[in-house]
Amino acid sequence: MFRVIGSFSALRVSSRVLTPSRAFSTTGASLVAAAKPKRKTDAAVKKTTQAKAPVKAKKAKKVKATPKPKPKPKKKTPTKKEQLDALLKAPKSRAPGAYAVFLGEFSKVKRQQGMTTVAEIARACSASWNQLGESEKHQYQTKADKLSAEYEETLRKWWNTTDHNLVALENRRRKRVDGDKARLLKDPFAPKRPMTSYVLFVKDFVTQNKGAAGTNDITEMSSLMKSAASKWKTLSSAEKAPYAKGAEVEKSRYKQDQDKYLKSHTVGGTRLH
């Protein structure tokens, strides 16, 4: 490094070498400035910074958590009725009658034909039943009698193999729920109770008027029962006498059957069924 002080302007050189117009001066400051490195612009700094910026690592993909298995639904605790039904396994309450057999066959055919409404099927069935002759109705009565005999046999087999303490428990439950209208489980071996004079009259009245009406419709049967009750009230003692006599016969029959039943179903004073 050297310092040049002064000016070369005073020197005159040959016009071919250096002219006054081309004279120049060099100061120390200008030499120092020339020696300093150029300052980078903001754009260059930004570009350098961006170039040297560390590469961001890729985010790892989130692994989906295995879904928790759904809890199994809790088993519903069976009711006392369901428990008793499972233990008793009692047969149906009764066998179908002649009209019920016809209704079952008729509704099956009508459903296959596209008739699905219960009320519509019931009306059509009632009308068809009314058009049947006595011989045709007798065929359905024969089927009903066969089903009734099979039901009685099934009921007796069930009674011989069931726990009668459970039967008593179920009957108490039915009485508590339905009161006097409860349909109780009964010993199928026990004789049927005798019919009263009024029951005999109603049976006779319905048989006679049912044949004239020619229907098994529930509404019609209800109407017949009301008519029978009204008619019974108007009967004299002489008109009621045959039914009273029939009731006495029923009582006598029941007593004999009951004695036979107790003899065959008790040993040493203990009832077997």
PDB file of C-alpha atoms in Angstrom:
ATOM      1  CA  MET A   1       0.000   0.000   0.000  1.00  0.00           C
ATOM      2  CA  PHE A   2       1.329   3.425  -0.825  1.00  0.00           C
ATOM      3  CA  ARG A   3      -0.065   6.828  -0.450  1.00  0.00           C
ATOM      4  CA  VAL A   4       0.056   9.329  -3.261  1.00  0.00           C
ATOM      5  CA  ILE A   5      -0.155  12.887  -2.040  1.00  0.00           C
ATOM      6  CA  GLY A   6      -0.650  15.777  -4.269  1.00  0.00           C
ATOM      7  CA  SER A   7      -1.760  16.010  -7.752  1.00  0.00           C
ATOM      8  CA  PHE A   8      -0.396  15.156 -11.067  1.00  0.00           C
ATOM      9  CA  SER A   9      -2.267  18.029 -12.572  1.00  0.00           C
ATOM     10  CA  ALA A  10       0.770  20.302 -12.262  1.00  0.00           C
ATOM     11  CA  LEU A  11       2.806  18.068 -14.376  1.00  0.00           C
ATOM     12  CA  ARG A  12       2.659  18.665 -17.959  1.00  0.00           C
ATOM     13  CA  VAL A  13       3.246  15.900 -20.198  1.00  0.00           C
ATOM     14  CA  SER A  14       3.485  15.806 -23.878  1.00  0.00           C
ATOM     15  CA  SER A  15       0.172  16.234 -25.551  1.00  0.00           C
ATOM     16  CA  ARG A  16       0.523  12.813 -27.095  1.00  0.00           C
ATOM     17  CA  VAL A  17       0.933  11.167 -23.680  1.00  0.00           C
ATOM     18  CA  LEU A  18      -1.402  13.061 -21.427  1.00  0.00           C
ATOM     19  CA  THR A  19      -3.443  16.139 -22.079  1.00  0.00           C
ATOM     20  CA  PRO A  20      -4.825  18.469 -19.455  1.00  0.00           C
ATOM     21  CA  SER A  21      -8.336  17.399 -20.291  1.00  0.00           C
ATOM     22  CA  ARG A  22      -7.465  13.835 -19.522  1.00  0.00           C
ATOM     23  CA  ALA A  23      -5.702  14.599 -16.303  1.00  0.00           C
ATOM     24  CA  PHE A  24      -6.832  12.572 -13.373  1.00  0.00           C
ATOM     25  CA  SER A  25      -6.286  12.602  -9.689  1.00  0.00           C
ATOM     26  CA  THR A  26      -6.158   9.737  -7.279  1.00  0.00           C
ATOM     27  CA  THR A  27      -6.674  10.232  -3.622  1.00  0.00           C
ATOM     28  CA  GLY A  28      -6.062   7.859  -0.780  1.00  0.00           C
ATOM     29  CA  ALA A  29      -9.745   7.697   0.004  1.00  0.00           C
ATOM     30  CA  SER A  30     -10.564   6.509  -3.442  1.00  0.00           C
ATOM     31  CA  LEU A  31      -7.941   3.826  -3.269  1.00  0.00           C
ATOM     32  CA  VAL A  32      -9.226   2.615   0.095  1.00  0.00           C
ATOM     33  CA  ALA A  33     -12.764   2.524  -1.244  1.00  0.00           C
ATOM     34  CA  ALA A  34     -11.638   0.533  -4.201  1.00  0.00           C
ATOM     35  CA  ALA A  35      -9.837  -1.921  -1.965  1.00  0.00           C
ATOM     36  CA  LYS A  36     -12.988  -2.565   0.146  1.00  0.00           C
ATOM     37  CA  PRO A  37     -15.227  -5.527  -0.944  1.00  0.00           C
ATOM     38  CA  LYS A  38     -18.537  -4.630  -2.540  1.00  0.00           C
ATOM     39  CA  ARG A  39     -21.526  -4.784  -0.219  1.00  0.00           C
ATOM     40  CA  LYS A  40     -24.108  -7.361  -1.205  1.00  0.00           C
ATOM     41  CA  THR A  41     -27.546  -6.138  -2.068  1.00  0.00           C
ATOM     42  CA  ASP A  42     -30.665  -7.181  -0.085  1.00  0.00           C
ATOM     43  CA  ALA A  43     -31.774  -9.393  -2.928  1.00  0.00           C
ATOM     44  CA  ALA A  44     -28.432 -11.224  -2.987  1.00  0.00           C
ATOM     45  CA  VAL A  45     -28.520 -11.681   0.805  1.00  0.00           C
ATOM     46  CA  LYS A  46     -32.074 -13.016   0.614  1.00  0.00           C
ATOM     47  CA  LYS A  47     -31.109 -15.370  -2.188  1.00  0.00           C
ATOM     48  CA  THR A  48     -28.117 -16.657  -0.224  1.00  0.00           C
ATOM     49  CA  THR A  49     -30.243 -17.092   2.908  1.00  0.00           C
ATOM     50  CA  GLN A  50     -32.834 -19.028   0.994  1.00  0.00           C
ATOM     51  CA  ALA A  51     -30.208 -21.212  -0.549  1.00  0.00           C
ATOM     52  CA  LYS A  52     -28.659 -22.032   2.789  1.00  0.00           C
ATOM     53  CA  ALA A  53     -31.988 -22.553   4.591  1.00  0.00           C
ATOM     54  CA  PRO A  54     -32.201 -26.082   6.018  1.00  0.00           C
ATOM     55  CA  VAL A  55     -34.555 -28.446   4.262  1.00  0.00           C
ATOM     56  CA  LYS A  56     -37.606 -29.160   6.381  1.00  0.00           C
ATOM     57  CA  ALA A  57     -38.117 -32.804   7.198  1.00  0.00           C
ATOM     58  CA  LYS A  58     -41.333 -34.376   5.862  1.00  0.00           C
ATOM     59  CA  LYS A  59     -43.990 -34.987   8.440  1.00  0.00           C
ATOM     60  CA  ALA A  60     -44.544 -38.625   9.182  1.00  0.00           C
ATOM     61  CA  LYS A  61     -47.961 -39.903   8.167  1.00  0.00           C
ATOM     62  CA  LYS A  62     -50.326 -40.433  11.053  1.00  0.00           C
ATOM     63  CA  VAL A  63     -51.147 -44.061  11.596  1.00  0.00           C
ATOM     64  CA  LYS A  64     -54.866 -44.555  12.087  1.00  0.00           C
ATOM     65  CA  ALA A  65     -55.637 -46.019  15.460  1.00  0.00           C
ATOM     66  CA  THR A  66     -57.355 -49.387  15.462  1.00  0.00           C
ATOM     67  CA  PRO A  67     -61.035 -48.771  16.270  1.00  0.00           C
ATOM     68  CA  LYS A  68     -62.140 -50.155  19.574  1.00  0.00           C
ATOM     69  CA  PRO A  69     -64.535 -53.064  19.302  1.00  0.00           C
ATOM     70  CA  LYS A  70     -68.133 -52.154  20.070  1.00  0.00           C
ATOM     71  CA  PRO A  71     -69.283 -53.425  23.431  1.00  0.00           C
ATOM     72  CA  LYS A  72     -71.582 -56.406  23.198  1.00  0.00           C
ATOM     73  CA  PRO A  73     -75.192 -55.597  24.068  1.00  0.00           C
ATOM     74  CA  LYS A  74     -76.152 -56.663  27.511  1.00  0.00           C
ATOM     75  CA  LYS A  75     -78.344 -59.694  27.680  1.00  0.00           C
ATOM     76  CA  LYS A  76     -81.883 -58.757  28.571  1.00  0.00           C
ATOM     77  CA  THR A  77     -82.986 -60.299  31.810  1.00  0.00           C
ATOM     78  CA  PRO A  78     -86.059 -62.444  31.097  1.00  0.00           C
ATOM     79  CA  THR A  79     -89.224 -61.544  32.924  1.00  0.00           C
ATOM     80  CA  LYS A  80     -90.854 -63.870  35.413  1.00  0.00           C
ATOM     81  CA  LYS A  81     -93.432 -64.803  32.784  1.00  0.00           C
ATOM     82  CA  GLU A  82     -90.701 -65.664  30.259  1.00  0.00           C
ATOM     83  CA  GLN A  83     -88.841 -67.714  32.844  1.00  0.00           C
ATOM     84  CA  LEU A  84     -91.966 -69.647  33.761  1.00  0.00           C
ATOM     85  CA  ASP A  85     -92.892 -70.166  30.112  1.00  0.00           C
ATOM     86  CA  ALA A  86     -89.438 -71.564  29.405  1.00  0.00           C
ATOM     87  CA  LEU A  87     -89.691 -73.965  32.341  1.00  0.00           C
ATOM     88  CA  LEU A  88     -93.307 -74.994  31.837  1.00  0.00           C
ATOM     89  CA  LYS A  89     -93.356 -75.253  28.028  1.00  0.00           C
ATOM     90  CA  ALA A  90     -97.127 -75.520  28.225  1.00  0.00           C
ATOM     91  CA  PRO A  91     -99.101 -76.280  25.043  1.00  0.00           C
ATOM     92  CA  LYS A  92    -101.401 -73.692  23.489  1.00  0.00           C
ATOM     93  CA  SER A  93    -104.459 -72.765  25.498  1.00  0.00           C
ATOM     94  CA  ARG A  94    -106.924 -74.635  23.272  1.00  0.00           C
ATOM     95  CA  ALA A  95    -107.441 -76.409  19.963  1.00  0.00           C
ATOM     96  CA  PRO A  96    -109.046 -74.469  17.070  1.00  0.00           C
ATOM     97  CA  GLY A  97    -112.727 -74.918  16.240  1.00  0.00           C
ATOM     98  CA  ALA A  98    -114.257 -75.660  12.840  1.00  0.00           C
ATOM     99  CA  TYR A  99    -114.468 -72.002  11.818  1.00  0.00           C
ATOM    100  CA  ALA A 100    -110.904 -71.325  12.992  1.00  0.00           C
ATOM    101  CA  VAL A 101    -109.651 -74.210  10.842  1.00  0.00           C
ATOM    102  CA  PHE A 102    -111.525 -72.796   7.842  1.00  0.00           C
ATOM    103  CA  LEU A 103    -110.198 -69.300   8.557  1.00  0.00           C
ATOM    104  CA  GLY A 104    -106.599 -70.580   8.624  1.00  0.00           C
ATOM    105  CA  GLU A 105    -106.919 -72.280   5.245  1.00  0.00           C
ATOM    106  CA  PHE A 106    -108.909 -69.419   3.690  1.00  0.00           C
ATOM    107  CA  SER A 107    -106.512 -66.647   4.815  1.00  0.00           C
ATOM    108  CA  LYS A 108    -103.499 -68.570   3.486  1.00  0.00           C
ATOM    109  CA  VAL A 109    -105.056 -68.729   0.004  1.00  0.00           C
ATOM    110  CA  LYS A 110    -106.116 -65.078   0.063  1.00  0.00           C
ATOM    111  CA  ARG A 111    -102.666 -63.874   1.106  1.00  0.00           C
ATOM    112  CA  GLN A 112    -101.145 -65.722  -1.833  1.00  0.00           C
ATOM    113  CA  GLN A 113    -103.624 -63.883  -4.051  1.00  0.00           C
ATOM    114  CA  GLY A 114    -102.469 -60.514  -2.681  1.00  0.00           C
ATOM    115  CA  MET A 115    -105.069 -59.802  -0.008  1.00  0.00           C
ATOM    116  CA  THR A 116    -103.165 -58.649   3.076  1.00  0.00           C
ATOM    117  CA  THR A 117    -105.572 -56.600   5.211  1.00  0.00           C
ATOM    118  CA  VAL A 118    -106.783 -58.580   8.234  1.00  0.00           C
ATOM    119  CA  ALA A 119    -110.218 -56.946   8.263  1.00  0.00           C
ATOM    120  CA  GLU A 120    -110.673 -57.583   4.550  1.00  0.00           C
ATOM    121  CA  ILE A 121    -109.718 -61.251   4.924  1.00  0.00           C
ATOM    122  CA  ALA A 122    -112.051 -61.654   7.920  1.00  0.00           C
ATOM    123  CA  ARG A 123    -115.030 -60.213   6.029  1.00  0.00           C
ATOM    124  CA  ALA A 124    -114.341 -62.354   2.961  1.00  0.00           C
ATOM    125  CA  CYS A 125    -113.901 -65.442   5.139  1.00  0.00           C
ATOM    126  CA  SER A 126    -117.191 -64.852   6.961  1.00  0.00           C
ATOM    127  CA  ALA A 127    -119.028 -64.450   3.649  1.00  0.00           C
ATOM    128  CA  SER A 128    -117.459 -67.632   2.242  1.00  0.00           C
ATOM    129  CA  TRP A 129    -118.288 -69.596   5.395  1.00  0.00           C
ATOM    130  CA  ASN A 130    -121.935 -68.564   5.152  1.00  0.00           C
ATOM    131  CA  GLN A 131    -122.090 -69.949   1.620  1.00  0.00           C
ATOM    132  CA  LEU A 132    -120.850 -73.411   2.654  1.00  0.00           C
ATOM    133  CA  GLY A 133    -123.325 -76.230   2.947  1.00  0.00           C
ATOM    134  CA  GLU A 134    -123.745 -78.351   6.075  1.00  0.00           C
ATOM    135  CA  SER A 135    -121.715 -81.199   4.590  1.00  0.00           C
ATOM    136  CA  GLU A 136    -118.821 -78.856   3.817  1.00  0.00           C
ATOM    137  CA  LYS A 137    -118.932 -77.376   7.312  1.00  0.00           C
ATOM    138  CA  HIS A 138    -118.999 -80.887   8.740  1.00  0.00           C
ATOM    139  CA  GLN A 139    -115.660 -81.595   7.057  1.00  0.00           C
ATOM    140  CA  TYR A 140    -114.062 -78.714   8.958  1.00  0.00           C
ATOM    141  CA  GLN A 141    -115.715 -79.863  12.168  1.00  0.00           C
ATOM    142  CA  THR A 142    -114.122 -83.296  11.651  1.00  0.00           C
ATOM    143  CA  LYS A 143    -110.717 -81.644  11.249  1.00  0.00           C
ATOM    144  CA  ALA A 144    -111.319 -79.599  14.410  1.00  0.00           C
ATOM    145  CA  ASP A 145    -112.291 -82.725  16.393  1.00  0.00           C
ATOM    146  CA  LYS A 146    -109.089 -84.444  15.283  1.00  0.00           C
ATOM    147  CA  LEU A 147    -106.989 -81.461  16.335  1.00  0.00           C
ATOM    148  CA  SER A 148    -108.827 -81.339  19.667  1.00  0.00           C
ATOM    149  CA  ALA A 149    -108.037 -85.007  20.370  1.00  0.00           C
ATOM    150  CA  GLU A 150    -104.374 -84.443  19.489  1.00  0.00           C
ATOM    151  CA  TYR A 151    -104.303 -81.405  21.755  1.00  0.00           C
ATOM    152  CA  GLU A 152    -105.765 -83.340  24.682  1.00  0.00           C
ATOM    153  CA  GLU A 153    -103.139 -86.052  24.230  1.00  0.00           C
ATOM    154  CA  THR A 154    -100.338 -83.482  24.088  1.00  0.00           C
ATOM    155  CA  LEU A 155    -101.716 -81.714  27.135  1.00  0.00           C
ATOM    156  CA  ARG A 156    -101.821 -84.910  29.176  1.00  0.00           C
ATOM    157  CA  LYS A 157     -98.264 -85.853  28.247  1.00  0.00           C
ATOM    158  CA  TRP A 158     -97.118 -82.390  29.246  1.00  0.00           C
ATOM    159  CA  TRP A 159     -98.957 -82.537  32.553  1.00  0.00           C
ATOM    160  CA  ASN A 160     -97.336 -85.856  33.462  1.00  0.00           C
ATOM    161  CA  THR A 161     -93.832 -84.489  32.903  1.00  0.00           C
ATOM    162  CA  THR A 162     -94.078 -80.960  34.313  1.00  0.00           C
ATOM    163  CA  ASP A 163     -93.401 -79.596  37.803  1.00  0.00           C
ATOM    164  CA  HIS A 164     -96.785 -78.828  39.338  1.00  0.00           C
ATOM    165  CA  ASN A 165     -95.235 -76.341  41.744  1.00  0.00           C
ATOM    166  CA  LEU A 166     -94.353 -74.244  38.702  1.00  0.00           C
ATOM    167  CA  VAL A 167     -97.944 -74.618  37.496  1.00  0.00           C
ATOM    168  CA  ALA A 168     -99.217 -73.260  40.806  1.00  0.00           C
ATOM    169  CA  LEU A 169     -96.713 -70.383  40.626  1.00  0.00           C
ATOM    170  CA  GLU A 170     -97.790 -69.496  37.079  1.00  0.00           C
ATOM    171  CA  ASN A 171    -101.486 -69.606  38.038  1.00  0.00           C
ATOM    172  CA  ARG A 172    -100.837 -67.218  40.930  1.00  0.00           C
ATOM    173  CA  ARG A 173     -99.046 -64.869  38.525  1.00  0.00           C
ATOM    174  CA  ARG A 174    -101.978 -64.980  36.074  1.00  0.00           C
ATOM    175  CA  LYS A 175    -104.489 -64.240  38.833  1.00  0.00           C
ATOM    176  CA  ARG A 176    -102.414 -61.285  39.987  1.00  0.00           C
ATOM    177  CA  VAL A 177    -102.222 -59.865  36.447  1.00  0.00           C
ATOM    178  CA  ASP A 178    -105.665 -60.694  34.997  1.00  0.00           C
ATOM    179  CA  GLY A 179    -107.770 -61.211  38.118  1.00  0.00           C
ATOM    180  CA  ASP A 180    -110.988 -63.184  37.633  1.00  0.00           C
ATOM    181  CA  LYS A 181    -110.502 -63.197  33.846  1.00  0.00           C
ATOM    182  CA  ALA A 182    -107.266 -65.151  34.107  1.00  0.00           C
ATOM    183  CA  ARG A 183    -107.086 -68.353  32.068  1.00  0.00           C
ATOM    184  CA  LEU A 184    -105.470 -70.827  34.447  1.00  0.00           C
ATOM    185  CA  LEU A 185    -103.520 -73.965  33.704  1.00  0.00           C
ATOM    186  CA  LYS A 186    -105.648 -76.937  34.678  1.00  0.00           C
ATOM    187  CA  ASP A 187    -105.164 -80.621  35.141  1.00  0.00           C
ATOM    188  CA  PRO A 188    -106.344 -82.209  31.859  1.00  0.00           C
ATOM    189  CA  PHE A 189    -107.201 -85.396  33.751  1.00  0.00           C
ATOM    190  CA  ALA A 190    -109.627 -83.614  36.055  1.00  0.00           C
ATOM    191  CA  PRO A 191    -113.322 -83.872  35.089  1.00  0.00           C
ATOM    192  CA  LYS A 192    -114.964 -80.822  33.584  1.00  0.00           C
ATOM    193  CA  ARG A 193    -117.137 -78.808  35.893  1.00  0.00           C
ATOM    194  CA  PRO A 194    -120.910 -79.155  35.491  1.00  0.00           C
ATOM    195  CA  MET A 195    -122.820 -76.658  33.361  1.00  0.00           C
ATOM    196  CA  THR A 196    -125.473 -74.547  35.041  1.00  0.00           C
ATOM    197  CA  SER A 197    -129.048 -74.162  33.787  1.00  0.00           C
ATOM    198  CA  TYR A 198    -128.184 -70.781  32.248  1.00  0.00           C
ATOM    199  CA  VAL A 199    -125.134 -72.153  30.433  1.00  0.00           C
ATOM    200  CA  LEU A 200    -127.227 -74.992  29.025  1.00  0.00           C
ATOM    201  CA  PHE A 201    -129.834 -72.491  27.820  1.00  0.00           C
ATOM    202  CA  VAL A 202    -127.237 -70.223  26.161  1.00  0.00           C
ATOM    203  CA  LYS A 203    -125.670 -73.215  24.441  1.00  0.00           C
ATOM    204  CA  ASP A 204    -129.075 -74.262  23.099  1.00  0.00           C
ATOM    205  CA  PHE A 205    -130.026 -70.695  22.113  1.00  0.00           C
ATOM    206  CA  VAL A 206    -126.781 -70.012  20.222  1.00  0.00           C
ATOM    207  CA  THR A 207    -126.992 -73.344  18.369  1.00  0.00           C
ATOM    208  CA  GLN A 208    -130.512 -72.597  17.143  1.00  0.00           C
ATOM    209  CA  ASN A 209    -129.975 -68.961  16.162  1.00  0.00           C
ATOM    210  CA  LYS A 210    -126.484 -69.460  14.868  1.00  0.00           C
ATOM    211  CA  GLY A 211    -127.848 -71.893  12.301  1.00  0.00           C
ATOM    212  CA  ALA A 212    -130.330 -69.261  11.130  1.00  0.00           C
ATOM    213  CA  ALA A 213    -127.706 -66.522  11.003  1.00  0.00           C
ATOM    214  CA  GLY A 214    -125.218 -68.907   9.435  1.00  0.00           C
ATOM    215  CA  THR A 215    -122.120 -67.081  10.676  1.00  0.00           C
ATOM    216  CA  ASN A 216    -119.215 -67.420  13.056  1.00  0.00           C
ATOM    217  CA  ASP A 217    -118.343 -63.744  12.978  1.00  0.00           C
ATOM    218  CA  ILE A 218    -117.236 -62.393  16.368  1.00  0.00           C
ATOM    219  CA  THR A 219    -119.628 -59.435  16.203  1.00  0.00           C
ATOM    220  CA  GLU A 220    -122.539 -61.726  15.406  1.00  0.00           C
ATOM    221  CA  MET A 221    -121.606 -64.071  18.253  1.00  0.00           C
ATOM    222  CA  SER A 222    -121.500 -61.164  20.677  1.00  0.00           C
ATOM    223  CA  SER A 223    -124.943 -60.105  19.498  1.00  0.00           C
ATOM    224  CA  LEU A 224    -126.250 -63.648  19.987  1.00  0.00           C
ATOM    225  CA  MET A 225    -124.932 -63.759  23.545  1.00  0.00           C
ATOM    226  CA  LYS A 226    -126.666 -60.490  24.410  1.00  0.00           C
ATOM    227  CA  SER A 227    -129.890 -61.759  22.864  1.00  0.00           C
ATOM    228  CA  ALA A 228    -129.625 -64.984  24.895  1.00  0.00           C
ATOM    229  CA  ALA A 229    -129.220 -63.016  28.140  1.00  0.00           C
ATOM    230  CA  SER A 230    -132.282 -60.910  27.337  1.00  0.00           C
ATOM    231  CA  LYS A 231    -134.294 -63.973  26.404  1.00  0.00           C
ATOM    232  CA  TRP A 232    -133.393 -65.822  29.613  1.00  0.00           C
ATOM    233  CA  LYS A 233    -134.812 -63.002  31.709  1.00  0.00           C
ATOM    234  CA  THR A 234    -138.183 -63.302  30.003  1.00  0.00           C
ATOM    235  CA  LEU A 235    -138.529 -67.097  30.496  1.00  0.00           C
ATOM    236  CA  SER A 236    -141.033 -68.411  33.027  1.00  0.00           C
ATOM    237  CA  SER A 237    -140.188 -71.023  35.646  1.00  0.00           C
ATOM    238  CA  ALA A 238    -141.839 -73.708  33.522  1.00  0.00           C
ATOM    239  CA  GLU A 239    -139.691 -72.738  30.521  1.00  0.00           C
ATOM    240  CA  LYS A 240    -136.554 -72.818  32.660  1.00  0.00           C
ATOM    241  CA  ALA A 241    -137.441 -76.215  34.211  1.00  0.00           C
ATOM    242  CA  PRO A 242    -135.840 -78.383  31.441  1.00  0.00           C
ATOM    243  CA  TYR A 243    -132.572 -76.514  31.820  1.00  0.00           C
ATOM    244  CA  ALA A 244    -132.701 -76.835  35.598  1.00  0.00           C
ATOM    245  CA  LYS A 245    -133.187 -80.574  35.206  1.00  0.00           C
ATOM    246  CA  GLY A 246    -130.241 -80.730  32.824  1.00  0.00           C
ATOM    247  CA  ALA A 247    -128.109 -78.910  35.378  1.00  0.00           C
ATOM    248  CA  GLU A 248    -128.939 -81.571  37.992  1.00  0.00           C
ATOM    249  CA  VAL A 249    -127.820 -84.273  35.569  1.00  0.00           C
ATOM    250  CA  GLU A 250    -124.576 -82.347  35.044  1.00  0.00           C
ATOM    251  CA  LYS A 251    -123.939 -82.211  38.795  1.00  0.00           C
ATOM    252  CA  SER A 252    -124.489 -85.935  39.141  1.00  0.00           C
ATOM    253  CA  ARG A 253    -122.161 -86.682  36.240  1.00  0.00           C
ATOM    254  CA  TYR A 254    -119.467 -84.421  37.686  1.00  0.00           C
ATOM    255  CA  LYS A 255    -119.631 -86.076  41.111  1.00  0.00           C
ATOM    256  CA  GLN A 256    -119.150 -89.540  39.623  1.00  0.00           C
ATOM    257  CA  ASP A 257    -116.250 -88.392  37.429  1.00  0.00           C
ATOM    258  CA  GLN A 258    -114.645 -86.592  40.355  1.00  0.00           C
ATOM    259  CA  ASP A 259    -114.761 -89.717  42.528  1.00  0.00           C
ATOM    260  CA  LYS A 260    -113.117 -91.783  39.786  1.00  0.00           C
ATOM    261  CA  TYR A 261    -110.488 -89.125  39.266  1.00  0.00           C
ATOM    262  CA  LEU A 262    -109.559 -88.909  42.939  1.00  0.00           C
ATOM    263  CA  LYS A 263    -109.277 -92.695  43.240  1.00  0.00           C
ATOM    264  CA  SER A 264    -106.948 -92.956  40.256  1.00  0.00           C
ATOM    265  CA  HIS A 265    -104.841 -89.890  41.126  1.00  0.00           C
ATOM    266  CA  THR A 266    -104.244 -90.288  44.845  1.00  0.00           C
ATOM    267  CA  VAL A 267    -102.066 -92.727  46.793  1.00  0.00           C
ATOM    268  CA  GLY A 268    -102.268 -92.759  50.585  1.00  0.00           C
ATOM    269  CA  GLY A 269    -104.145 -89.470  50.605  1.00  0.00           C
ATOM    270  CA  THR A 270    -101.541 -87.749  48.403  1.00  0.00           C
ATOM    271  CA  ARG A 271    -102.682 -86.402  45.049  1.00  0.00           C
ATOM    272  CA  LEU A 272    -100.514 -87.586  42.173  1.00  0.00           C
ATOM    273  CA  HIS A 273    -101.293 -84.761  39.767  1.00  0.00           C
TER     274      HIS A 273
END
